[in-house]
PDB file of C-alpha atoms in Angstrom:
ATOM      1  CA  MET A   1     -10.741 -31.807   0.401  1.00 94.00           C
ATOM      2  CA  LYS A   2      -7.670 -31.100   2.485  1.00 98.00           C
ATOM      3  CA  ILE A   3      -6.709 -27.676   3.799  1.00 98.00           C
ATOM      4  CA  PHE A   4      -2.951 -27.391   4.193  1.00 98.00           C
ATOM      5  CA  ALA A   5      -1.377 -24.422   5.941  1.00 98.00           C
ATOM      6  CA  ILE A   6       2.194 -23.263   6.451  1.00 98.00           C
ATOM      7  CA  GLY A   7       3.608 -21.661   9.572  1.00 96.00           C
ATOM      8  CA  LYS A   8       6.712 -19.514   9.995  1.00 96.00           C
ATOM      9  CA  ASN A   9       7.152 -18.776   6.277  1.00 97.00           C
ATOM     10  CA  TYR A  10       7.972 -15.041   6.537  1.00 97.00           C
ATOM     11  CA  ILE A  11      11.041 -14.041   8.516  1.00 93.00           C
ATOM     12  CA  GLU A  12       9.597 -10.824   9.985  1.00 92.00           C
ATOM     13  CA  HIS A  13       6.535 -12.724  11.218  1.00 94.00           C
ATOM     14  CA  ASN A  14       8.875 -15.184  12.943  1.00 88.00           C
ATOM     15  CA  LYS A  15      10.468 -12.277  14.765  1.00 89.00           C
ATOM     16  CA  GLU A  16       7.013 -10.924  15.592  1.00 89.00           C
ATOM     17  CA  MET A  17       5.973 -14.249  17.144  1.00 87.00           C
ATOM     18  CA  ASP A  18       9.231 -15.619  18.530  1.00 88.00           C
ATOM     19  CA  GLY A  19      11.516 -12.588  18.906  1.00 85.00           C
ATOM     20  CA  ALA A  20      14.119 -13.766  16.395  1.00 88.00           C
ATOM     21  CA  LEU A  21      14.767 -13.679  12.656  1.00 89.00           C
ATOM     22  CA  TYR A  22      15.118 -17.278  11.499  1.00 87.00           C
ATOM     23  CA  LYS A  23      14.190 -19.786   8.806  1.00 93.00           C
ATOM     24  CA  PRO A  24      12.936 -23.229   9.871  1.00 94.00           C
ATOM     25  CA  GLU A  25      14.956 -26.198   8.633  1.00 96.00           C
ATOM     26  CA  SER A  26      11.918 -27.394   6.669  1.00 97.00           C
ATOM     27  CA  PRO A  27       8.398 -26.078   6.047  1.00 97.00           C
ATOM     28  CA  VAL A  28       6.091 -26.044   9.072  1.00 97.00           C
ATOM     29  CA  VAL A  29       2.965 -27.832   7.823  1.00 97.00           C
ATOM     30  CA  PHE A  30      -0.359 -28.217   9.589  1.00 96.00           C
ATOM     31  CA  LEU A  31      -3.921 -28.980   8.492  1.00 97.00           C
ATOM     32  CA  LYS A  32      -7.251 -27.338   9.132  1.00 97.00           C
ATOM     33  CA  ALA A  33     -10.567 -29.187   9.288  1.00 96.00           C
ATOM     34  CA  ASP A  34     -12.711 -28.919   6.160  1.00 96.00           C
ATOM     35  CA  SER A  35     -15.459 -27.471   8.384  1.00 97.00           C
ATOM     36  CA  SER A  36     -13.176 -24.501   9.114  1.00 97.00           C
ATOM     37  CA  LEU A  37     -13.651 -23.185   5.555  1.00 98.00           C
ATOM     38  CA  LEU A  38     -15.425 -19.807   5.422  1.00 98.00           C
ATOM     39  CA  LYS A  39     -16.291 -18.413   1.975  1.00 97.00           C
ATOM     40  CA  ASP A  40     -18.923 -16.629  -0.143  1.00 96.00           C
ATOM     41  CA  ARG A  41     -18.853 -13.562   2.114  1.00 96.00           C
ATOM     42  CA  LYS A  42     -20.406 -15.447   4.988  1.00 97.00           C
ATOM     43  CA  PRO A  43     -19.795 -13.799   8.387  1.00 98.00           C
ATOM     44  CA  PHE A  44     -17.202 -15.021  10.856  1.00 98.00           C
ATOM     45  CA  PHE A  45     -18.461 -15.890  14.323  1.00 97.00           C
ATOM     46  CA  PRO A  46     -15.536 -16.041  16.779  1.00 95.00           C
ATOM     47  CA  PRO A  47     -15.894 -18.865  19.310  1.00 93.00           C
ATOM     48  CA  ASP A  48     -16.960 -17.515  22.687  1.00 87.00           C
ATOM     49  CA  ASP A  49     -14.517 -19.543  24.752  1.00 90.00           C
ATOM     50  CA  LEU A  50     -11.230 -19.434  22.789  1.00 93.00           C
ATOM     51  CA  GLY A  51     -10.053 -15.971  23.817  1.00 93.00           C
ATOM     52  CA  ARG A  52      -8.317 -13.590  21.415  1.00 95.00           C
ATOM     53  CA  ILE A  53      -8.701 -14.478  17.736  1.00 97.00           C
ATOM     54  CA  ASP A  54      -5.998 -13.124  15.403  1.00 98.00           C
ATOM     55  CA  TYR A  55      -6.111 -12.685  11.634  1.00 98.00           C
ATOM     56  CA  GLU A  56      -3.225 -14.051   9.579  1.00 98.00           C
ATOM     57  CA  THR A  57      -3.558 -12.905   5.971  1.00 98.00           C
ATOM     58  CA  GLU A  58      -2.119 -15.267   3.358  1.00 98.00           C
ATOM     59  CA  VAL A  59      -1.953 -16.074  -0.323  1.00 98.00           C
ATOM     60  CA  VAL A  60      -3.807 -19.336  -0.947  1.00 98.00           C
ATOM     61  CA  VAL A  61      -3.375 -21.622  -3.973  1.00 98.00           C
ATOM     62  CA  ARG A  62      -5.751 -24.233  -5.393  1.00 98.00           C
ATOM     63  CA  ILE A  63      -4.573 -27.726  -6.295  1.00 98.00           C
ATOM     64  CA  CYS A  64      -5.853 -28.742  -9.736  1.00 98.00           C
ATOM     65  CA  ARG A  65      -4.652 -32.320 -10.272  1.00 97.00           C
ATOM     66  CA  LEU A  66      -3.711 -35.535  -8.509  1.00 98.00           C
ATOM     67  CA  GLY A  67      -0.087 -35.722  -7.442  1.00 98.00           C
ATOM     68  CA  LYS A  68       2.320 -37.577  -5.174  1.00 98.00           C
ATOM     69  CA  SER A  69       6.060 -37.017  -4.626  1.00 98.00           C
ATOM     70  CA  ILE A  70       6.074 -34.135  -7.089  1.00 98.00           C
ATOM     71  CA  PRO A  71       9.516 -32.858  -8.177  1.00 98.00           C
ATOM     72  CA  GLN A  72       9.848 -29.145  -7.487  1.00 98.00           C
ATOM     73  CA  GLN A  73      10.481 -28.330 -11.155  1.00 98.00           C
ATOM     74  CA  PHE A  74       7.055 -29.751 -12.043  1.00 98.00           C
ATOM     75  CA  ALA A  75       5.099 -28.345  -9.088  1.00 98.00           C
ATOM     76  CA  ARG A  76       3.684 -25.432 -11.095  1.00 97.00           C
ATOM     77  CA  ARG A  77       1.523 -27.917 -13.024  1.00 97.00           C
ATOM     78  CA  TYR A  78      -0.397 -28.823  -9.880  1.00 98.00           C
ATOM     79  CA  TYR A  79      -2.063 -25.505  -8.972  1.00 98.00           C
ATOM     80  CA  ASP A  80      -4.094 -23.200 -11.191  1.00 98.00           C
ATOM     81  CA  ALA A  81      -5.492 -20.314  -9.135  1.00 98.00           C
ATOM     82  CA  ALA A  82      -4.745 -18.090  -6.166  1.00 98.00           C
ATOM     83  CA  THR A  83      -6.615 -15.882  -3.743  1.00 98.00           C
ATOM     84  CA  VAL A  84      -6.302 -14.254  -0.333  1.00 98.00           C
ATOM     85  CA  GLY A  85      -7.332 -16.143   2.769  1.00 98.00           C
ATOM     86  CA  ILE A  86      -7.200 -15.648   6.513  1.00 98.00           C
ATOM     87  CA  ASP A  87      -5.840 -18.270   8.855  1.00 98.00           C
ATOM     88  CA  PHE A  88      -7.722 -17.317  12.012  1.00 98.00           C
ATOM     89  CA  THR A  89      -5.824 -18.300  15.147  1.00 97.00           C
ATOM     90  CA  ALA A  90      -6.927 -18.524  18.764  1.00 97.00           C
ATOM     91  CA  ARG A  91      -3.679 -16.912  19.904  1.00 95.00           C
ATOM     92  CA  GLU A  92      -3.865 -17.358  23.652  1.00 94.00           C
ATOM     93  CA  LEU A  93      -4.865 -20.991  23.274  1.00 93.00           C
ATOM     94  CA  GLN A  94      -2.132 -21.596  20.713  1.00 93.00           C
ATOM     95  CA  ARG A  95       0.508 -20.300  23.130  1.00 92.00           C
ATOM     96  CA  LYS A  96      -0.788 -22.510  25.933  1.00 93.00           C
ATOM     97  CA  LEU A  97      -0.746 -25.564  23.667  1.00 92.00           C
ATOM     98  CA  LYS A  98       2.767 -24.800  22.384  1.00 89.00           C
ATOM     99  CA  ASP A  99       4.074 -24.272  25.928  1.00 92.00           C
ATOM    100  CA  LYS A 100       2.794 -27.737  26.831  1.00 94.00           C
ATOM    101  CA  GLY A 101       4.191 -29.320  23.674  1.00 93.00           C
ATOM    102  CA  LEU A 102       0.690 -30.134  22.434  1.00 93.00           C
ATOM    103  CA  PRO A 103      -0.704 -29.926  18.873  1.00 91.00           C
ATOM    104  CA  TRP A 104      -2.115 -26.615  17.607  1.00 87.00           C
ATOM    105  CA  ASP A 105      -5.232 -28.127  16.043  1.00 92.00           C
ATOM    106  CA  LEU A 106      -7.859 -26.614  18.330  1.00 94.00           C
ATOM    107  CA  SER A 107      -6.392 -23.109  17.964  1.00 96.00           C
ATOM    108  CA  LYS A 108      -6.255 -23.322  14.158  1.00 96.00           C
ATOM    109  CA  GLY A 109      -9.006 -25.656  12.950  1.00 96.00           C
ATOM    110  CA  PHE A 110     -12.209 -24.477  14.598  1.00 97.00           C
ATOM    111  CA  ASP A 111     -15.282 -23.643  12.494  1.00 96.00           C
ATOM    112  CA  GLY A 112     -14.704 -20.568  10.315  1.00 97.00           C
ATOM    113  CA  ALA A 113     -10.955 -20.475  10.925  1.00 98.00           C
ATOM    114  CA  ALA A 114     -10.072 -20.671   7.210  1.00 98.00           C
ATOM    115  CA  ALA A 115     -11.583 -17.646   5.454  1.00 98.00           C
ATOM    116  CA  LEU A 116     -11.200 -17.928   1.680  1.00 98.00           C
ATOM    117  CA  GLY A 117     -11.552 -15.325  -1.056  1.00 98.00           C
ATOM    118  CA  GLU A 118     -12.623 -15.646  -4.680  1.00 98.00           C
ATOM    119  CA  TRP A 119     -10.228 -17.561  -6.902  1.00 98.00           C
ATOM    120  CA  VAL A 120      -8.231 -15.780  -9.612  1.00 98.00           C
ATOM    121  CA  GLU A 121      -6.741 -17.892 -12.397  1.00 97.00           C
ATOM    122  CA  LEU A 122      -2.953 -17.730 -12.418  1.00 97.00           C
ATOM    123  CA  ASP A 123      -2.813 -16.527 -16.013  1.00 94.00           C
ATOM    124  CA  ARG A 124      -4.543 -13.334 -14.858  1.00 95.00           C
ATOM    125  CA  LEU A 125      -1.911 -12.629 -12.190  1.00 95.00           C
ATOM    126  CA  PRO A 126       1.789 -11.758 -12.018  1.00 92.00           C
ATOM    127  CA  ASP A 127       4.269 -14.486 -11.143  1.00 96.00           C
ATOM    128  CA  ILE A 128       3.171 -16.427  -8.075  1.00 97.00           C
ATOM    129  CA  GLN A 129       6.361 -15.317  -6.282  1.00 98.00           C
ATOM    130  CA  ALA A 130       5.716 -11.629  -6.970  1.00 97.00           C
ATOM    131  CA  LEU A 131       2.173 -11.184  -5.641  1.00 98.00           C
ATOM    132  CA  HIS A 132       1.322  -8.290  -3.350  1.00 98.00           C
ATOM    133  CA  PHE A 133      -1.539  -8.805  -0.936  1.00 98.00           C
ATOM    134  CA  ARG A 134      -3.126  -6.988   1.974  1.00 98.00           C
ATOM    135  CA  LEU A 135      -5.921  -6.963   4.522  1.00 98.00           C
ATOM    136  CA  ASP A 136      -8.049  -3.918   5.349  1.00 98.00           C
ATOM    137  CA  ILE A 137     -10.208  -3.777   8.472  1.00 98.00           C
ATOM    138  CA  ASN A 138     -12.845  -1.075   8.624  1.00 98.00           C
ATOM    139  CA  GLY A 139     -11.194   0.697   5.695  1.00 97.00           C
ATOM    140  CA  GLN A 140      -7.667   0.733   7.154  1.00 98.00           C
ATOM    141  CA  THR A 141      -4.795  -1.463   5.938  1.00 98.00           C
ATOM    142  CA  VAL A 142      -3.630  -3.603   8.852  1.00 98.00           C
ATOM    143  CA  GLN A 143      -1.425  -6.193   7.132  1.00 98.00           C
ATOM    144  CA  GLN A 144       0.371  -6.427   3.810  1.00 97.00           C
ATOM    145  CA  GLY A 145       3.007  -8.598   2.197  1.00 97.00           C
ATOM    146  CA  CYS A 146       4.580  -9.918  -0.971  1.00 98.00           C
ATOM    147  CA  THR A 147       5.133 -13.551  -1.864  1.00 98.00           C
ATOM    148  CA  ALA A 148       8.688 -12.664  -2.921  1.00 97.00           C
ATOM    149  CA  ASP A 149       9.488 -12.651   0.809  1.00 97.00           C
ATOM    150  CA  MET A 150       8.454 -16.271   1.420  1.00 98.00           C
ATOM    151  CA  LEU A 151      11.129 -18.411   3.044  1.00 98.00           C
ATOM    152  CA  PHE A 152       9.816 -21.478   1.194  1.00 98.00           C
ATOM    153  CA  GLN A 153       8.350 -20.730  -2.225  1.00 98.00           C
ATOM    154  CA  VAL A 154       5.059 -22.183  -3.424  1.00 98.00           C
ATOM    155  CA  ASP A 155       6.692 -24.805  -5.657  1.00 98.00           C
ATOM    156  CA  GLU A 156       8.920 -25.915  -2.777  1.00 98.00           C
ATOM    157  CA  LEU A 157       5.876 -26.271  -0.549  1.00 98.00           C
ATOM    158  CA  ILE A 158       3.943 -28.307  -3.114  1.00 98.00           C
ATOM    159  CA  SER A 159       6.888 -30.646  -3.604  1.00 98.00           C
ATOM    160  CA  TYR A 160       7.510 -31.028   0.125  1.00 98.00           C
ATOM    161  CA  ILE A 161       3.891 -31.659   1.115  1.00 98.00           C
ATOM    162  CA  SER A 162       3.404 -34.188  -1.686  1.00 98.00           C
ATOM    163  CA  ARG A 163       6.099 -36.410  -0.178  1.00 98.00           C
ATOM    164  CA  TYR A 164       3.744 -37.172   2.690  1.00 98.00           C
ATOM    165  CA  PHE A 165       0.233 -36.457   1.378  1.00 98.00           C
ATOM    166  CA  THR A 166      -1.322 -37.304  -1.965  1.00 98.00           C
ATOM    167  CA  LEU A 167      -2.555 -34.014  -3.393  1.00 98.00           C
ATOM    168  CA  LYS A 168      -6.021 -34.097  -4.915  1.00 98.00           C
ATOM    169  CA  THR A 169      -8.008 -31.731  -7.091  1.00 98.00           C
ATOM    170  CA  GLY A 170      -9.697 -29.166  -4.851  1.00 98.00           C
ATOM    171  CA  ASP A 171      -7.171 -29.288  -2.017  1.00 98.00           C
ATOM    172  CA  ILE A 172      -6.009 -25.831  -0.955  1.00 98.00           C
ATOM    173  CA  LEU A 173      -2.784 -24.460   0.488  1.00 98.00           C
ATOM    174  CA  TYR A 174      -2.430 -21.446   2.783  1.00 98.00           C
ATOM    175  CA  THR A 175       1.159 -20.362   2.186  1.00 98.00           C
ATOM    176  CA  GLY A 176       1.979 -18.439   5.369  1.00 98.00           C
ATOM    177  CA  THR A 177       1.502 -14.953   6.775  1.00 98.00           C
ATOM    178  CA  PRO A 178       3.826 -11.935   6.901  1.00 97.00           C
ATOM    179  CA  ALA A 179       4.292  -9.689   9.935  1.00 96.00           C
ATOM    180  CA  GLY A 180       1.385  -7.583  11.112  1.00 96.00           C
ATOM    181  CA  VAL A 181      -1.053 -10.093  12.585  1.00 97.00           C
ATOM    182  CA  GLY A 182      -3.574  -8.823  15.104  1.00 97.00           C
ATOM    183  CA  PRO A 183      -6.960  -9.407  16.734  1.00 97.00           C
ATOM    184  CA  VAL A 184     -10.413  -9.142  15.192  1.00 97.00           C
ATOM    185  CA  HIS A 185     -13.472  -7.836  16.992  1.00 96.00           C
ATOM    186  CA  VAL A 186     -17.221  -8.095  16.616  1.00 96.00           C
ATOM    187  CA  ASP A 187     -18.533  -5.681  13.942  1.00 97.00           C
ATOM    188  CA  ASP A 188     -15.194  -5.537  12.086  1.00 98.00           C
ATOM    189  CA  HIS A 189     -15.455  -5.418   8.286  1.00 98.00           C
ATOM    190  CA  LEU A 190     -12.622  -7.310   6.565  1.00 98.00           C
ATOM    191  CA  GLU A 191     -11.476  -6.901   2.948  1.00 98.00           C
ATOM    192  CA  GLY A 192      -8.637  -8.845   1.341  1.00 98.00           C
ATOM    193  CA  PHE A 193      -6.787  -7.734  -1.793  1.00 98.00           C
ATOM    194  CA  LEU A 194      -4.597  -9.655  -4.250  1.00 98.00           C
ATOM    195  CA  GLU A 195      -2.645  -7.025  -6.174  1.00 96.00           C
ATOM    196  CA  ASP A 196      -5.442  -4.480  -6.820  1.00 91.00           C
ATOM    197  CA  ARG A 197      -8.278  -7.024  -6.840  1.00 96.00           C
ATOM    198  CA  LYS A 198     -10.622  -7.239  -3.880  1.00 98.00           C
ATOM    199  CA  VAL A 199     -11.129 -10.979  -3.557  1.00 98.00           C
ATOM    200  CA  LEU A 200     -12.253 -11.309   0.063  1.00 98.00           C
ATOM    201  CA  GLU A 201     -14.926  -9.474   2.038  1.00 98.00           C
ATOM    202  CA  PHE A 202     -16.955 -10.370   5.129  1.00 98.00           C
ATOM    203  CA  ASN A 203     -17.991  -9.193   8.577  1.00 98.00           C
ATOM    204  CA  VAL A 204     -17.223 -10.401  12.083  1.00 98.00           C
ATOM    205  CA  LYS A 205     -20.431 -11.045  14.005  1.00 96.00           C
TER     206      LYS A 205
END
């Protein structure tokens, strides 16, 4: 199983991180280790030595068939469900790595860094590019977005990634986070919602 993730896919988040509204020339793609997957309401244990850990709430889609070099007009055939996930990021470490021109892997792929909610079949949801999602921490909404605001739509991402990686059944794609990222703390209770469905829930320990 491969865990793909997309950076810089919401313009307001780009301003939040980099101080400017912009769209990258092409999708920013990175991978997370399969051991970073956190699901089934298991608690998240932040690493002791990575500094501040930020949540980045995202819509995640599930790949359902083998594919390579997929034309964008056929990309919808290659994913069958969606949920909410959190791309946990060791923010201070990420900035240090970026400043040195080094890969982000350690700040993005550590154990537990890919929280994943319960899958919802696409036929039970609105259009993939019209999904509202949010994250509540301790009963308060801290981040929310809509997939209509993506700079690169899901089908574009599937087509682009499949140029370079063979997609396989069970691979998953984190599609990027909107503005509003922030730190998590021990004893926080996190709940993720896709439209009005609570699909993600766990504690920080």
